[in-house]
Coordinates of C-alpha atoms in Angstrom, one line a residue:
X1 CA -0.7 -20.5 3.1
X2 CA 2.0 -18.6 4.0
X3 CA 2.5 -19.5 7.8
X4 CA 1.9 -21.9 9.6
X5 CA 1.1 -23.2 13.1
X6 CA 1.6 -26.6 14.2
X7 CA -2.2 -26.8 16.0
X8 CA -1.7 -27.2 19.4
X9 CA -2.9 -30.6 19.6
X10 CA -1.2 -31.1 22.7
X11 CA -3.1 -28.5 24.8
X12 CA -6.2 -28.3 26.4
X13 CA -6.5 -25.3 27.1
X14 CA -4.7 -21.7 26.5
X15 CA -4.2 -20.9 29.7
X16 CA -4.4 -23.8 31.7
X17 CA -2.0 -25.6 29.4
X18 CA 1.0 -23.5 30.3
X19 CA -0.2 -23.5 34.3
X20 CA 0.3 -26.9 33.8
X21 CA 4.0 -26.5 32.7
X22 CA 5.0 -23.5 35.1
X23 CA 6.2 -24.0 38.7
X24 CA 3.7 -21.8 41.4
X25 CA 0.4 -22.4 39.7
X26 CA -1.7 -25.4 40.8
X27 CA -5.4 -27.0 39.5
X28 CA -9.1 -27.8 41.2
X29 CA -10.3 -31.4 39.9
X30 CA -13.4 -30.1 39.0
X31 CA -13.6 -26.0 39.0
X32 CA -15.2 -25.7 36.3
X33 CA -16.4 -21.9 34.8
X34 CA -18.2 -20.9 31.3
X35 CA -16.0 -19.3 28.9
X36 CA -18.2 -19.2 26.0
X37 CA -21.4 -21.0 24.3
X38 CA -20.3 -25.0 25.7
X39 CA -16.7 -24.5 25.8
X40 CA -15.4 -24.8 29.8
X41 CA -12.5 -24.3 31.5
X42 CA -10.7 -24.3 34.7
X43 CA -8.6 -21.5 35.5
X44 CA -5.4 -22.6 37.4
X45 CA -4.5 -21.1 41.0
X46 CA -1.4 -19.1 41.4
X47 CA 0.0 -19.8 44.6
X48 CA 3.5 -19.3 44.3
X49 CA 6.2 -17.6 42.4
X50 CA 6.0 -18.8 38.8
X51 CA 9.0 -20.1 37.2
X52 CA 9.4 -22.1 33.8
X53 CA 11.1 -25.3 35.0
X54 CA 11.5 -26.9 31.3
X55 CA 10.7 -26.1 27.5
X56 CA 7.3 -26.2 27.3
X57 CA 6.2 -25.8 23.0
X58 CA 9.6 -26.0 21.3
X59 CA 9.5 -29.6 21.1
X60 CA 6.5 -29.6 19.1
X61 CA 7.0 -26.4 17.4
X62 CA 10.3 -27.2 16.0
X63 CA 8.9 -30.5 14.8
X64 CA 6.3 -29.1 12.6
X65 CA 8.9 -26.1 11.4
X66 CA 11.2 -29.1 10.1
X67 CA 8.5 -31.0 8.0
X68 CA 7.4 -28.1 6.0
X69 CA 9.5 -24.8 3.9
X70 CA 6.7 -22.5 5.2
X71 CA 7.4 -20.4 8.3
X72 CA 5.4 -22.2 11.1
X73 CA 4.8 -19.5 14.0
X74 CA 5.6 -20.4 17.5
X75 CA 2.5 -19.7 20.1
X76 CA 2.3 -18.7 23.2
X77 CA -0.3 -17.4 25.5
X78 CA 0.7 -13.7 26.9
X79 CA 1.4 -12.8 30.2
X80 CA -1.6 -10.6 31.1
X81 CA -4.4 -13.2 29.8
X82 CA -2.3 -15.9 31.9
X83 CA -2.9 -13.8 35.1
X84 CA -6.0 -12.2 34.2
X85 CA -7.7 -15.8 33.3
X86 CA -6.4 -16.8 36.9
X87 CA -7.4 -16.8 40.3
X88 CA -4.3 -14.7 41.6
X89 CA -2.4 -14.7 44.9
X90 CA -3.6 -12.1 47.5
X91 CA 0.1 -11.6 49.1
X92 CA 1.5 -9.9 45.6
X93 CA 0.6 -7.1 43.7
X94 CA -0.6 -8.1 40.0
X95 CA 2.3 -6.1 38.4
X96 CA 5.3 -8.0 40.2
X97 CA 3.2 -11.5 39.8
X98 CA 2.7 -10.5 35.6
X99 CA 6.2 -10.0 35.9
X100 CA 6.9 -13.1 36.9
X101 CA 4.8 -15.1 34.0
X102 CA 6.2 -12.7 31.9
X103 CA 9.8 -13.4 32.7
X104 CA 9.2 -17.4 32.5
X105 CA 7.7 -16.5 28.6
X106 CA 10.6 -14.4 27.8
X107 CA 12.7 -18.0 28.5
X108 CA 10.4 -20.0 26.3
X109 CA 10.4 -17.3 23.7
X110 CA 14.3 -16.9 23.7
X111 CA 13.8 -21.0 23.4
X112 CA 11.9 -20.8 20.3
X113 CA 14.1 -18.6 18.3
X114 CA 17.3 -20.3 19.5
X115 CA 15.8 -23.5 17.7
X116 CA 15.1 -21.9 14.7
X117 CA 11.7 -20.3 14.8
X118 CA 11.7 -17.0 13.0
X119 CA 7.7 -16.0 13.8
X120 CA 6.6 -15.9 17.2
X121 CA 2.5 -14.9 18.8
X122 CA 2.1 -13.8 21.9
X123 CA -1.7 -13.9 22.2
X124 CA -3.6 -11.4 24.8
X125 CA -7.1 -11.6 24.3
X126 CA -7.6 -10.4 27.8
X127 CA -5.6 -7.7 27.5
X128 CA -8.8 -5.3 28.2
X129 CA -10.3 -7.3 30.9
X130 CA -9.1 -6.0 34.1
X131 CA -9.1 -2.3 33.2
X132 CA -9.9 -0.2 36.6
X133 CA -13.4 0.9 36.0
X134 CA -12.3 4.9 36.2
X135 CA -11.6 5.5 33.1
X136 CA -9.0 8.0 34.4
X137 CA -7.1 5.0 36.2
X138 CA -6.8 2.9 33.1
X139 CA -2.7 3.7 32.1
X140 CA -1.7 4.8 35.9
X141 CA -3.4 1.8 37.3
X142 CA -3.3 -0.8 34.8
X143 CA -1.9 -0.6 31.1
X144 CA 1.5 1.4 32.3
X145 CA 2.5 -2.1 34.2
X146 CA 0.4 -4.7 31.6
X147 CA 2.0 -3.0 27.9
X148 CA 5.4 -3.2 29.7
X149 CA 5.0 -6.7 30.9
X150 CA 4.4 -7.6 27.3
X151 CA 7.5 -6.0 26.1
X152 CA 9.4 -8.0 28.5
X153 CA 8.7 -11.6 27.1
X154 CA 10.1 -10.4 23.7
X155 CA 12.4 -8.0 24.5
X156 CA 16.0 -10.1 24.2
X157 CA 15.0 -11.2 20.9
X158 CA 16.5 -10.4 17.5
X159 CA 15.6 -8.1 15.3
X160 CA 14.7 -10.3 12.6
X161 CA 12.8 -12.2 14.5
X162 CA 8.9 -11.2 13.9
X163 CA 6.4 -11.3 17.1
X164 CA 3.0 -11.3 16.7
X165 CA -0.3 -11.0 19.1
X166 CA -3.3 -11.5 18.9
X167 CA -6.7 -10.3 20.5
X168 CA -10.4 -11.5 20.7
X169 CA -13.4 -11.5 22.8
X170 CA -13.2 -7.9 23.8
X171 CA -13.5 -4.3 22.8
X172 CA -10.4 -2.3 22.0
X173 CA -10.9 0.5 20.0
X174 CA -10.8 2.9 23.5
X175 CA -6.9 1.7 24.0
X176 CA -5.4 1.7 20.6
X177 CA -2.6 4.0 21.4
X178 CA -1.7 0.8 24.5
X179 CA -2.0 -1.7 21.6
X180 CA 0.3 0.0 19.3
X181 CA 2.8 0.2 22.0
X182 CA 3.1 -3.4 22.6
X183 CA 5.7 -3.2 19.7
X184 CA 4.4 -6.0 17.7
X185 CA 5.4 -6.1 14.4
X186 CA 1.7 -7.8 13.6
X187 CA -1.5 -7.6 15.7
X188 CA -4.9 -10.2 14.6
X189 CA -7.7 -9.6 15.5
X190 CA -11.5 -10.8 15.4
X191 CA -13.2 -8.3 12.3
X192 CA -15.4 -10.7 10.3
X193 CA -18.6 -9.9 12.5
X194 CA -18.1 -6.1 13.1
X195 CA -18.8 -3.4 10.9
X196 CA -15.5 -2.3 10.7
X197 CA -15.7 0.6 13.3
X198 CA -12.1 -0.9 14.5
X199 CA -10.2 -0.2 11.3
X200 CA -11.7 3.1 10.7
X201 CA -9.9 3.9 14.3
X202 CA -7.4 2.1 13.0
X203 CA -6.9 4.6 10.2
X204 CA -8.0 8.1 12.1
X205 CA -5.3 7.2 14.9
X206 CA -2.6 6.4 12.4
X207 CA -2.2 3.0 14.1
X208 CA 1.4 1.4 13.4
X209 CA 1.9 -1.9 13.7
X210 CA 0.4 -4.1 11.2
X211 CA -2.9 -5.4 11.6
X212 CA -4.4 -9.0 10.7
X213 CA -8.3 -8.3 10.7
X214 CA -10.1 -11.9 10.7
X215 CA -12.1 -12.3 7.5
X216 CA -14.1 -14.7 8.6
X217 CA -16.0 -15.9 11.6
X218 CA -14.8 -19.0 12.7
X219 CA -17.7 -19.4 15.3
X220 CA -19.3 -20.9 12.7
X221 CA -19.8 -23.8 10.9
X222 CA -20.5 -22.1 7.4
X223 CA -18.3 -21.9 5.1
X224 CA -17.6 -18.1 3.4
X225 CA -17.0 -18.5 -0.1
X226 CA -14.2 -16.8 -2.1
X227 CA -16.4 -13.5 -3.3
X228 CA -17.0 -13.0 0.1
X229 CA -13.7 -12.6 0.9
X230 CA -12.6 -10.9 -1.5
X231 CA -15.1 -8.4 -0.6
X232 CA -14.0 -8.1 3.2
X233 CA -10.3 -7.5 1.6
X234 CA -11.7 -4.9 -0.3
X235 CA -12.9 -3.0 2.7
X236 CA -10.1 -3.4 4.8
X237 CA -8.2 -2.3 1.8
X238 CA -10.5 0.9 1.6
X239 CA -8.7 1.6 5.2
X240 CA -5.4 0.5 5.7
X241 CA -2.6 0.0 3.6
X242 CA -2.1 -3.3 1.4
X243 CA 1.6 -3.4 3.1
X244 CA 0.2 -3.1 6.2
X245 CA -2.4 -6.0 6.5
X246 CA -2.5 -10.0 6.8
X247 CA -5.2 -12.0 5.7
X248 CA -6.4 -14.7 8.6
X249 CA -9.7 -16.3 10.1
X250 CA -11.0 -14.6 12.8
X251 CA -9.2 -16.8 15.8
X252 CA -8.1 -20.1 16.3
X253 CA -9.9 -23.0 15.0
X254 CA -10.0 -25.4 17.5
X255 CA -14.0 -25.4 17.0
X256 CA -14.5 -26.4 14.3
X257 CA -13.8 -29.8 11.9
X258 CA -11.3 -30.7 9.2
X259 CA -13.6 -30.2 6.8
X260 CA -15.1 -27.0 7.5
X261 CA -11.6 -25.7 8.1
X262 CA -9.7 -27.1 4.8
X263 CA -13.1 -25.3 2.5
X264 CA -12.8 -22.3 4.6
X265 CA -9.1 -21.7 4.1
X266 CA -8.6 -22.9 0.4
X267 CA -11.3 -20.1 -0.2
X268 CA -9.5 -17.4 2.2
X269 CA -6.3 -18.2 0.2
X270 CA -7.6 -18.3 -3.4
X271 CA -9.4 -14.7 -1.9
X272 CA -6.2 -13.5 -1.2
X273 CA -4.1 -14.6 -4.3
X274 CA -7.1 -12.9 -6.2
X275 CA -6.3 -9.7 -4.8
X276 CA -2.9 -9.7 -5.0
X277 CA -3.4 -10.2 -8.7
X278 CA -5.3 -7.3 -8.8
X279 CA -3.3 -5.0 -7.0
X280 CA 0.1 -6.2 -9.0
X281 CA -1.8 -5.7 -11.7
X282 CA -2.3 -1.9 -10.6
X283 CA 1.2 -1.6 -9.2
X284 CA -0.3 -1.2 -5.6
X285 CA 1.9 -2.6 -2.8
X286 CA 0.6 -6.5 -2.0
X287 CA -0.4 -8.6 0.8

């Protein structure tokens, strides 16, 4: 493995978790709502302005960073999903409370490099989810104050300092051209259980910013073998550049067990190394 993250142990959920830590947010005991298959959660209230009052993942970050030489990525969940997985207040617009989230982040962010970290996510799965339903109203409405207000949480850091994001759970090949101006340097995304139709916009829209594509579905409890790895790699290679592309799972793993996980990833990496071989050995640009 290459990087690292330190497996958020500590948080229950990745929104609620940083509700928890943020002055003007505040929880129901028992408001309970579906996100997916059996997995609940209870999406905080915003009932004030939002502040961050302390540190809220250094400590633990910076721990893991200094018990391994690997780069172990800070992670944090975006502005937009914090609000969009929310119920909001009524007395501001959505723009100036994202901006608010936003601006907290950008002190936790600035946090996390200050302390070392070199590698920093800013996830946004929901990134899609409160699109106006006019398509027409999309970027005036919408994407014009949400791409900003993701800018703004990384926006004071250094230029060696790498920021990631990540998406899931939607449907984005209609607003590529607001992905790529997040400015991420890397975006991952789920791509095991599609047919690739992402990359191939991907490619026709001469996307920028470096993609992660998941190569395998972490939804479930099989384990892909190397071969089929490989093979995903092979498509995605087929699309975008080697230079341009990560390897990861799908999303996050916090389904599934130690040892589903450990098999999974010893494949993905002796996938990758395998193709790295093979495209040093045809003095190709590598992973």
């Amino acid at each position: 493995m290459d990087v690292l993250v330190h497996g958020e142990f500590e948080r229950n959920d990745m929104v609620e978790y940083f509700g928890e830590n943020f002055g003007g947010f505040r929880f129901t005991d028992n408001g309970w709502v579906q996100s997916y298959g059996t997995r609940g959660v209870k999406p905080p209230i915003i009932w004030g302005d939002v502040v961050r009052t302390k540190p809220i993942t250094v400590a633990e970050t910076v721990f893991a960073q200094s018990q391994t030489d690997h780069l172990v990525k800070g992670m944090l969940t975006g502005p937009v999903t914090i609000y969009n997985w929310s119920f909001p207040r009524e007395d501001l617009s959505q723009k100036t409370s994202v901006e608010q989230i936003a601006l907290a982040l950008e002190d936790e962010v600035l946090d996390l490099e200050k302390h070392g970290i070199k590698i920093i996510q800013i996830d946004e799965p929901a990134l899609r989810e409160n699109l106006p339903l006019r398509k027409k109203d999309w970027y005036p409405k919408y994407l014009d104050w949400a791409v900003p207000a993701f800018r703004l949480v990384a926006s004071k850091v250094k230029p060696e300092t790498q920021i990631h994001t990540h998406m899931c759970y939607s449907q984005f090949g209609d607003i590529i051209k607001a992905i790529d101006n997040l400015d991420a340097d890397v975006i991952s995304f789920e791509a095991a259980r599609s047919d690739f139709s992402l990359l191939d916009i991907l490619k026709a829209t001469h996307f920028q910013t470096h993609v992660g594509p998941g190569v395998y579905d972490i939804h479930s409890p099989r384990i892909p073998s190397k071969d089929e790895i490989v093979h995903i790699i092979h498509e995605i290679l087929k699309r975008l550049p080697a230079d341009h592309v990560w390897i990861n799972p799908d999303c996050g793993l916090k389904t599934r067990d130690v040892p589903e996980t450990k098999a999974s990833l010893i494949n993905m990496v002796a996938a990758a190394k395998q193709v790295r071989k093979e495209l040093t050995h045809e003095n190709q640009p590598v992973l």
